[in-house]
Amino acid sequence: MKIAAFPIQTVQDQFPILDRTVRGRRLAYLDNAATSQKPIRVLEKVDHFYRNYNANIHRGVHTLSQEATKEYDDARETVREFLNAGEARQCIFTKGCTEGINLVAQAYARPRLKAGDEILVSTMEHHSNIVPWQIVAEQTGATVRPIPITEDGEIDLDAYQAMLSERVKVVAIVHVSNSIGTINPVKSMVAMAHAVGAIAMVDGAQAGPHLPIDVQDVDADFYTLSCHKIYAPTGVGVLYGKTDLLQSMPPYHGGGDMIRTVSFSGTTYADIPSRFEAGTPNVAGVIGLGEALKFLMGLGRSRVFEYENKLARLAEVKLTELGGIRIVGNSKEKAGIVSFVMERAHPHDIGSVLDSYGVAIRAGHHCCMPLMERFNIPATARASFAVYNDEHDVDALVQGIRATKEIFG
Amino acid sequence: MNSELRDLYQDVILSHYRQPKNWGDLPDSNANAEGFNPLCGDRISVFLRVKDGVLEDIRVNGCGCAISCASASMMTEAVKGKSVEEAEVVFEQFHRLVIEGEAQEDDDSELSALAGVHEHPVRIKCATLAWHTLRAALRNEKQVSTE
Ligand SMILES: Cc1ncc(COP(=O)(O)O)c(C=O)c1O
């Protein structure tokens, strides 16, 4: 299979880490769903910040602070463009996808939920889109109900429809499954939630790196990103929310920068987004994020999606041809993530053998224990693709799996 | 197979993995525990029949990767028939072997094959899961996690 014109060499040249070897071999980094590598322009952007205009933001009248504040605010505008949000102030910087979900659970859901209310999450959710809801359920007397999925790893939309009622107040679903790559029909799922008066939160942690995203088209009430998976530094996330909802929410954390006035007779809170960004944020990370998103948008996300998908599907074909391997998750709509199990080798053993071939994959439950239980497996081996992967990485994976088969018979 | 893999997946380990010893349930057990490795989701149960301070019989059920299964299987052979005190000593020796990579001088037992795990820190919990579960059963703790 020939892969269509994608400037792979130019892209690879931008990732210095790809020059290193692992256990004497060329690195085949296929653990991108856990975190992505960083392009040189992001590393340089962060380095440049620290060397030239490192300062706190929004509080200094001096030049450095003004420069840092401008870059920070520009990054928010870049995020707005990335998500096609209406306004930049709807995009709140968090420390990760996990924090975004907890923020919505505590600041949106907790004051509103009561006993008898329901929160629907899918069976394929990451623990970070389950546990915050369980916590708020415990606090309010609401219940969390799992939406079942089919054998192919798709959300069972009929079952979802049947679960929707006036009792449902929140629907929280993952856009792209980190374990099995399923792309969920979030637009119609959000519309179905709205039809019964529920709000919908979409976990976009894995959609961010792989797909074009349009939060207005999806009509999500909340949408979260995990930025270290989108070529940006660790410690930054984004929570997008509809303006009226965000404005109706109390702060999640208290501290500096999130207030208008503070006195012991009462404090008034700042407007969004500052209300939700208490304390000194990850300024360098956010500035790096802006650069990362420009990098990805510059490549063209439809083209990225198509490229990564071809590699992932090629990997699926080649792995299946080896025999004794089962792909877990065969959704019709799928991103560049391949989860599989082998008849005789446990995912952990696969991971160790692959590591000795320079191939980095993830072996485990991928923080999706309910999903593993659904498929009656303890774990899978997962290869996840990014813009800098190529056919050599697929070949290295296949070679490592062939070696695994030799060892385990 | 390269030498590093050969150290980790020695023949004894692979043969215990393929045909684990003392596997299954123990209907007349009088002590048991369940072990859980949250890192990989593996679960293991250890059943014991202890009489007069002696580990008369042992069975292990449920397993995960080759390292955890082989280690569990070898463990059953290493402790069966031993007194509870002796079993604790074997536990300590095994722990030193995989954590510190330190073998007993005169150790020609199959367990020494697991010394290679020492070079793979992420796999140490796989190797020790059954052992922690055994110790929990001996001490009447029902559950143990490698967290
Ligand atoms: C689908 C999904 N949701 C949420 C998260 C949590 O992201 P973070 O750990 O960056 O907060 C992840 C990360 O693994 C994920 O894949």
XYZ file of C-alpha atoms and ligand atoms in Angstrom:
572
model
C 0.000 0.000 0.000
C 1.418 3.374 -1.021
C 0.675 6.190 1.337
C -0.532 9.414 -0.255
C 1.521 12.546 -0.346
C 2.176 13.486 3.238
C 5.396 15.399 3.940
C 6.590 12.667 6.268
C 10.300 13.408 5.925
C 9.798 17.093 6.721
C 7.616 16.176 9.679
C 10.069 13.629 11.048
C 12.906 16.140 10.757
C 11.060 18.299 13.264
C 11.152 15.686 16.024
C 14.661 15.466 17.476
C 13.780 12.519 19.720
C 13.389 10.320 16.662
C 17.166 10.394 16.255
C 17.757 8.341 19.346
C 18.017 4.608 19.484
C 16.404 2.265 21.970
C 18.227 -0.910 22.884
C 20.414 -0.448 19.859
C 17.563 0.013 17.435
C 15.766 2.805 15.681
C 12.987 4.089 17.939
C 9.499 3.195 16.737
C 7.368 5.285 19.067
C 3.826 3.933 18.934
C 2.602 5.049 22.345
C 1.194 8.328 21.148
C -2.169 7.880 22.812
C -0.320 8.071 26.135
C 1.640 11.135 25.122
C 3.120 12.511 21.919
C 6.648 13.652 21.212
C 7.325 17.364 20.769
C 8.436 19.132 17.598
C 11.493 21.366 17.707
C 9.420 24.508 17.218
C 7.490 23.796 20.436
C 10.705 23.104 22.344
C 12.205 26.299 20.985
C 9.130 28.343 21.756
C 9.238 27.267 25.402
C 12.990 27.759 25.559
C 12.647 31.210 24.021
C 10.033 32.150 26.610
C 12.289 31.213 29.497
C 15.327 32.873 27.969
C 13.728 36.100 26.831
C 10.433 37.078 28.418
C 9.810 34.811 31.382
C 7.411 36.680 33.678
C 4.128 36.208 35.425
C 1.091 37.167 33.418
C -1.786 39.586 33.928
C -0.097 41.302 36.856
C 2.971 43.203 35.746
C 3.101 46.552 34.072
C 6.624 45.803 32.961
C 7.620 44.796 29.466
C 8.374 41.145 30.162
C 5.016 40.579 31.781
C 3.263 42.302 28.923
C 5.059 40.123 26.397
C 4.279 36.941 28.315
C 0.650 37.975 28.739
C 0.315 38.639 25.042
C 1.728 35.248 24.082
C -0.524 33.550 26.645
C -3.586 35.318 25.299
C -2.555 34.592 21.717
C -2.368 30.906 22.580
C -5.961 31.084 23.798
C -6.975 32.521 20.461
C -5.139 29.675 18.724
C -7.068 27.194 20.859
C -10.301 28.916 19.869
C -9.397 28.461 16.225
C -8.347 24.840 16.813
C -11.733 23.993 18.344
C -13.725 26.476 16.252
C -15.112 27.927 19.478
C -17.130 31.125 19.217
C -14.967 33.135 21.593
C -11.498 32.670 23.051
C -12.765 33.236 26.609
C -14.756 30.020 26.325
C -11.440 28.133 26.305
C -10.118 27.659 29.821
C -6.605 26.462 30.479
C -6.401 23.588 32.923
C -3.614 21.233 33.794
C -5.062 18.445 31.712
C -8.122 16.742 30.405
C -8.687 15.200 33.815
C -8.886 18.567 35.512
C -11.337 19.823 32.882
C -13.723 16.967 33.598
C -13.430 17.395 37.357
C -14.089 21.093 36.948
C -17.337 20.436 35.115
C -18.351 17.733 37.597
C -17.752 19.973 40.596
C -18.598 23.449 39.317
C -21.406 22.615 36.898
C -22.937 19.344 38.058
C -22.521 19.351 41.821
C -24.694 22.399 42.565
C -27.406 21.184 40.202
C -27.702 17.435 40.731
C -29.988 15.815 43.262
C -31.050 12.345 44.279
C -32.731 10.507 41.432
C -30.819 12.355 38.713
C -28.732 10.359 36.286
C -25.377 10.812 34.623
C -24.731 8.684 31.560
C -21.215 7.701 30.563
C -20.215 5.104 28.000
C -18.596 1.781 28.833
C -15.520 2.789 26.852
C -14.699 5.842 28.971
C -11.274 6.547 30.368
C -11.302 6.402 34.174
C -10.962 10.179 34.141
C -14.408 10.430 32.574
C -15.943 7.991 35.067
C -14.488 8.670 38.482
C -15.240 12.438 38.648
C -18.874 11.568 37.915
C -18.912 8.868 40.565
C -17.583 11.381 43.051
C -20.255 13.942 42.225
C -22.886 11.197 42.275
C -21.834 10.276 45.779
C -22.004 13.917 46.829
C -25.457 14.532 45.378
C -27.289 11.209 45.413
C -27.356 11.032 41.620
C -26.426 7.799 39.849
C -23.914 7.054 37.096
C -25.177 4.658 34.443
C -22.986 3.067 31.779
C -24.122 3.123 28.142
C -23.403 -0.321 26.685
C -21.230 -0.902 23.644
C -21.392 -3.512 20.915
C -18.978 -6.347 20.221
C -17.319 -4.184 17.559
C -16.678 -1.492 20.141
C -19.340 0.987 19.054
C -21.760 2.720 21.370
C -25.108 0.937 21.308
C -27.199 3.878 20.176
C -30.523 2.099 20.670
C -29.602 1.329 24.246
C -28.467 4.921 24.693
C -31.791 6.197 23.344
C -33.647 3.907 25.712
C -31.661 5.188 28.698
C -32.406 8.832 27.979
C -35.149 10.345 30.094
C -35.967 13.489 32.025
C -33.860 12.092 34.867
C -30.680 12.321 32.804
C -28.899 15.596 33.508
C -25.422 14.948 32.140
C -24.094 12.771 29.314
C -20.316 12.366 29.263
C -18.777 10.610 26.287
C -15.387 10.154 24.759
C -14.959 11.464 21.214
C -12.261 8.957 20.273
C -11.595 5.930 22.473
C -8.022 5.834 23.733
C -8.178 2.041 24.078
C -9.764 0.896 20.858
C -9.813 3.918 18.560
C -13.587 4.113 18.056
C -14.772 7.501 16.809
C -18.116 8.060 18.470
C -21.005 9.852 16.723
C -20.773 12.686 19.226
C -22.836 15.131 17.226
C -25.934 12.946 17.223
C -25.307 11.790 20.785
C -25.166 15.391 21.965
C -28.392 16.180 20.110
C -30.077 13.178 21.727
C -28.945 14.380 25.172
C -30.256 17.864 24.475
C -33.603 16.433 23.426
C -34.231 15.319 27.028
C -32.774 18.488 28.524
C -29.402 17.038 29.540
C -26.090 18.724 28.906
C -23.328 16.867 27.096
C -19.643 16.837 27.834
C -17.242 15.396 25.271
C -13.826 14.071 26.256
C -11.674 15.073 23.300
C -8.343 13.846 24.701
C -7.773 11.546 21.742
C -9.701 13.511 19.157
C -7.366 16.488 19.569
C -4.362 14.827 17.944
C -6.244 12.897 15.263
C -9.327 14.737 13.970
C -10.548 18.143 12.881
C -12.738 19.402 15.749
C -15.662 21.799 15.604
C -17.263 22.260 19.011
C -20.042 24.439 17.593
C -20.975 21.866 14.987
C -20.963 19.097 17.608
C -22.903 21.502 19.850
C -21.080 20.150 22.911
C -21.780 21.994 26.138
C -18.281 21.156 27.340
C -15.295 19.764 25.474
C -11.895 18.873 26.947
C -8.405 18.451 25.533
C -5.246 16.928 26.927
C -2.509 19.001 25.328
C 0.529 16.794 25.911
C -1.093 14.391 23.475
C -1.228 17.157 20.839
C 2.517 17.819 20.591
C 2.466 20.371 23.428
C 4.284 20.222 26.790
C 2.843 18.263 29.701
C 0.721 19.996 32.305
C -1.710 21.825 30.041
C -5.271 21.027 29.141
C -8.197 22.931 27.732
C -11.787 23.035 28.833
C -14.174 24.561 26.341
C -17.651 25.466 27.583
C -20.717 27.285 26.364
C -20.569 30.865 27.584
C -23.833 30.922 29.518
C -23.001 27.680 31.297
C -19.511 28.812 32.249
C -20.853 32.134 33.480
C -23.404 30.386 35.627
C -20.772 28.284 37.375
C -19.013 29.066 40.656
C -15.203 28.881 40.741
C -13.578 25.490 41.032
C -10.426 26.670 42.788
C -9.966 29.836 44.771
C -6.878 31.997 44.608
C -5.176 34.785 42.785
C -6.237 35.954 39.330
C -9.741 34.558 39.628
C -11.267 37.403 41.590
C -12.501 40.870 40.913
C -12.294 42.146 44.483
C -11.502 40.387 47.706
C -12.562 41.539 51.135
C -13.550 39.732 54.290
C -17.105 40.889 53.848
C -17.284 39.149 50.486
C -15.361 38.404 47.336
C -16.573 38.845 43.790
C -15.298 36.555 41.119
C -13.695 37.463 37.867
C -15.421 36.815 34.573
C -14.554 33.800 32.443
C -12.000 32.510 31.653
C -10.041 33.956 34.632
C -12.638 32.715 37.124
C -11.458 29.184 36.397
C -7.755 29.893 36.206
C -6.840 30.523 39.827
C -3.179 30.992 40.572
C -0.227 31.260 38.229
C -0.990 29.027 35.272
C 1.453 26.948 33.269
C 2.551 29.938 31.220
C 5.354 28.174 29.358
C 3.144 25.178 28.662
C 0.322 27.297 27.306
C 2.686 29.245 25.068
C 4.122 25.934 23.846
C 0.599 24.704 23.244
C -0.147 27.612 20.923
C 2.872 26.649 18.841
C 1.922 22.954 18.845
C -1.568 23.673 17.587
C -0.194 25.888 14.815
C 2.086 23.022 13.841
C -0.804 20.571 13.655
C -3.180 22.950 11.903
C -0.405 23.760 9.444
C -0.207 20.109 8.466
C -3.956 20.019 7.905
C -5.935 17.832 10.232
C -7.916 15.990 7.567
C -4.674 15.043 5.904
C -3.191 13.991 9.241
C -6.243 11.898 9.978
C -6.049 10.184 6.626
C -2.320 9.551 6.921
C -2.436 8.110 10.441
C -5.426 6.028 9.572
C -3.727 4.422 6.598
C -0.814 3.440 8.817
C -3.091 2.039 11.512
C -5.178 0.047 9.069
C -1.989 -1.222 7.388
C -0.770 -2.364 10.814
C -4.089 -4.138 11.420
C -3.851 -6.000 8.122
C -0.234 -7.023 8.663
C -0.807 -8.122 12.258
C -3.882 -10.117 11.348
C -1.967 -11.861 8.561
C 0.468 -13.220 11.151
C -2.333 -15.295 12.688
C -3.208 -15.813 16.340
C -3.911 -12.106 16.770
C -7.262 -10.489 17.384
C -7.912 -6.797 16.916
C -10.053 -5.439 19.759
C -12.448 -2.773 18.535
C -13.625 -2.941 14.944
C -15.731 0.156 14.790
C -16.565 1.403 11.316
C -15.328 4.852 12.281
C -11.907 4.494 13.796
C -8.814 6.645 14.376
C -5.125 5.759 14.342
C -5.213 3.446 17.345
C -4.819 -0.339 17.146
C -5.548 -2.511 20.164
C -4.934 -6.224 19.976
C -4.536 -9.428 21.916
C -2.520 -12.529 21.045
C -3.567 -16.089 21.670
C -0.506 -17.156 23.604
C 1.195 -13.994 24.764
C -0.051 -11.611 27.396
C 0.113 -7.895 26.458
C 2.823 -7.303 29.063
C 5.033 -9.890 27.465
C 4.318 -8.412 24.045
C 5.355 -5.026 25.415
C 8.647 -6.350 26.794
C 9.533 -8.155 23.576
C 8.644 -5.125 21.458
C 10.732 -2.888 23.700
C 13.770 -4.978 22.920
C 13.061 -4.220 19.252
C 12.927 -0.485 19.908
C 9.137 -0.436 19.596
C 7.237 1.504 22.260
C 3.626 0.446 22.706
C 1.301 0.427 25.696
C 0.274 -2.806 27.362
C -2.452 -2.772 29.950
C -6.014 -1.702 30.536
C -5.374 1.856 29.296
C -7.323 3.268 32.253
C -10.439 1.631 30.813
C -11.173 -1.235 33.183
C -14.919 -1.353 32.460
C -14.133 -1.674 28.756
C -11.716 -4.538 29.385
C -14.373 -6.228 31.498
C -16.880 -5.772 28.662
C -14.550 -7.657 26.334
C -13.576 -10.124 29.032
C -9.861 -9.463 28.727
C -7.486 -8.161 31.378
C -5.528 -5.991 28.995
C -4.576 -5.284 25.404
C -1.454 -4.266 23.544
C -2.006 -0.910 21.891
C -0.142 0.784 19.072
C -1.189 4.389 18.510
C 0.005 6.536 15.630
C 1.105 10.135 15.250
C 2.176 12.427 12.429
C 5.824 11.287 12.554
C 5.173 7.568 12.252
C 5.774 5.769 8.991
C 5.763 2.341 7.381
C 9.086 1.477 9.028
C 7.346 1.754 12.385
C 4.641 -0.622 11.206
C 7.343 -3.014 9.983
C 9.198 -2.817 13.302
C 5.947 -3.587 15.117
C 5.256 -6.559 12.886
C 8.809 -7.829 13.268
C 8.536 -7.589 17.048
C 5.231 -9.432 17.027
C 6.748 -12.139 14.865
C 9.487 -12.518 17.501
C 6.841 -12.648 20.221
C 5.144 -15.469 18.377
C 8.409 -17.353 18.123
C 8.957 -17.126 21.860
C 5.446 -17.964 22.974
C 4.574 -20.435 20.215
C 15.741 -13.922 20.245
C 18.319 -11.443 21.513
C 20.253 -12.105 24.697
C 18.261 -9.681 26.779
C 15.032 -11.456 25.930
C 16.660 -14.805 26.472
C 17.546 -13.736 30.022
C 13.987 -12.713 30.707
C 12.245 -15.589 28.971
C 14.367 -18.570 29.891
C 13.138 -22.016 28.972
C 12.132 -22.885 32.533
C 9.988 -19.777 32.647
C 8.310 -20.553 29.370
C 7.653 -24.139 30.352
C 6.064 -23.135 33.675
C 3.996 -20.591 31.736
C 2.781 -23.219 29.283
C 2.132 -25.841 31.935
C 1.786 -24.216 35.313
C 2.057 -26.466 38.368
C -0.526 -26.721 41.154
C -3.072 -24.829 39.130
C -6.783 -24.626 39.900
C -8.964 -24.680 42.989
C -8.349 -26.354 46.311
C -11.726 -27.430 47.681
C -10.487 -28.177 51.209
C -8.354 -25.079 51.549
C -8.378 -23.271 54.882
C -6.644 -20.057 53.855
C -6.746 -18.019 50.703
C -6.187 -14.549 49.309
C -6.686 -12.646 46.126
C -3.932 -10.549 44.609
C -4.426 -7.716 42.204
C -1.993 -5.773 40.062
C -3.731 -2.503 39.244
C -1.076 -1.661 36.707
C -2.126 -4.394 34.320
C -5.420 -5.610 35.767
C -4.122 -9.102 36.526
C -5.767 -11.041 39.304
C -4.520 -14.140 41.029
C -5.932 -16.342 43.787
C -3.893 -18.459 46.139
C -5.478 -21.304 48.108
C -3.702 -23.069 50.955
C -4.264 -26.039 53.183
C -2.234 -25.427 56.302
C -2.058 -28.080 59.001
C 0.030 -27.918 62.151
C 2.014 -25.026 60.740
C 2.821 -26.861 57.536
C 1.737 -25.840 54.030
C 0.316 -29.194 53.052
C -1.117 -28.103 49.749
C -1.334 -25.046 47.557
C -3.157 -24.044 44.388
C -3.042 -20.938 42.296
C -5.778 -19.718 40.024
C -6.017 -17.009 37.427
C -2.940 -15.499 35.951
C -1.612 -12.925 33.582
C 1.653 -12.634 31.740
C 4.341 -15.264 31.371
C 6.380 -13.778 34.191
C 3.515 -13.745 36.688
C 2.307 -17.238 35.784
C 5.753 -18.791 35.807
C 6.616 -17.121 39.074
C 3.359 -18.357 40.633
C 3.902 -21.866 39.381
C 7.491 -22.022 40.658
C 6.382 -20.556 43.938
C 3.923 -23.381 44.540
C 6.698 -25.900 44.049
C 9.077 -23.942 46.241
C 6.772 -23.743 49.260
C 4.668 -26.862 49.130
C 5.401 -29.081 52.111
C 7.329 -26.328 53.880
C 6.453 -24.897 57.258
C 4.886 -21.453 57.396
C 8.163 -20.039 58.772
C 10.151 -21.644 55.977
C 7.737 -20.256 53.418
C 8.319 -16.755 54.784
C 12.061 -17.287 54.369
C 11.604 -18.395 50.760
C 9.517 -15.281 50.231
C 12.308 -13.072 51.533
C 14.907 -14.817 49.384
C 12.761 -14.453 46.309
C 12.136 -10.816 47.052
C 15.871 -10.157 47.288
C 16.414 -12.050 44.060
C 14.077 -9.963 41.918
C 14.318 -6.626 43.700
C 18.038 -6.574 44.319
C 19.100 -9.118 41.716
C 20.877 -10.925 44.519
C 20.933 -14.724 44.246
C 21.710 -17.111 47.084
C 25.172 -18.494 46.586
C 24.182 -22.106 46.363
C 20.934 -21.404 44.563
C 20.444 -23.908 41.805
C 16.652 -23.878 42.116
C 14.454 -22.975 39.197
C 13.532 -19.745 40.917
C 16.918 -18.290 40.052
C 15.697 -18.160 36.449
C 13.629 -15.166 37.530
C 16.724 -13.154 38.384
C 16.508 -11.623 34.886
C 13.381 -9.766 35.965
C 15.634 -7.540 38.039
C 16.791 -5.926 34.781
C 13.192 -5.072 33.859
C 11.880 -2.931 36.724
C 8.393 -2.623 35.230
C 8.055 -6.387 35.345
C 8.989 -6.837 38.997
C 5.394 -6.521 40.119
C 4.419 -9.252 37.674
C 6.936 -11.562 39.311
C 5.993 -10.712 42.882
C 2.188 -10.717 42.611
C 1.713 -14.393 43.486
C 4.212 -14.118 46.338
C 2.500 -11.187 47.956
C -0.767 -13.038 47.599
C 0.729 -16.108 49.255
C 1.977 -14.035 52.148
C -1.418 -12.390 52.517
C -3.041 -15.837 52.675
C -0.532 -16.986 55.291
C -1.284 -13.911 57.364
C -5.016 -14.174 56.939
C -5.341 -11.034 54.859
C -7.877 -11.585 52.143
C -6.690 -9.136 49.562
C -3.469 -7.650 48.404
C -2.574 -5.186 45.724
C 0.865 -4.479 44.287
C 0.232 -0.748 44.266
C -9.748 9.452 26.372
C -8.942 10.059 27.470
N -9.534 10.835 28.378
C -8.848 11.428 29.359
C -7.498 11.260 29.495
C -6.786 11.933 30.633
O -5.882 12.875 30.182
P -4.825 13.528 31.180
O -4.211 12.394 31.925
O -3.856 14.205 30.282
O -5.554 14.453 32.061
C -6.824 10.459 28.574
C -5.390 10.243 28.719
O -4.886 9.159 28.710
C -7.564 9.854 27.536
O -6.959 9.087 26.641
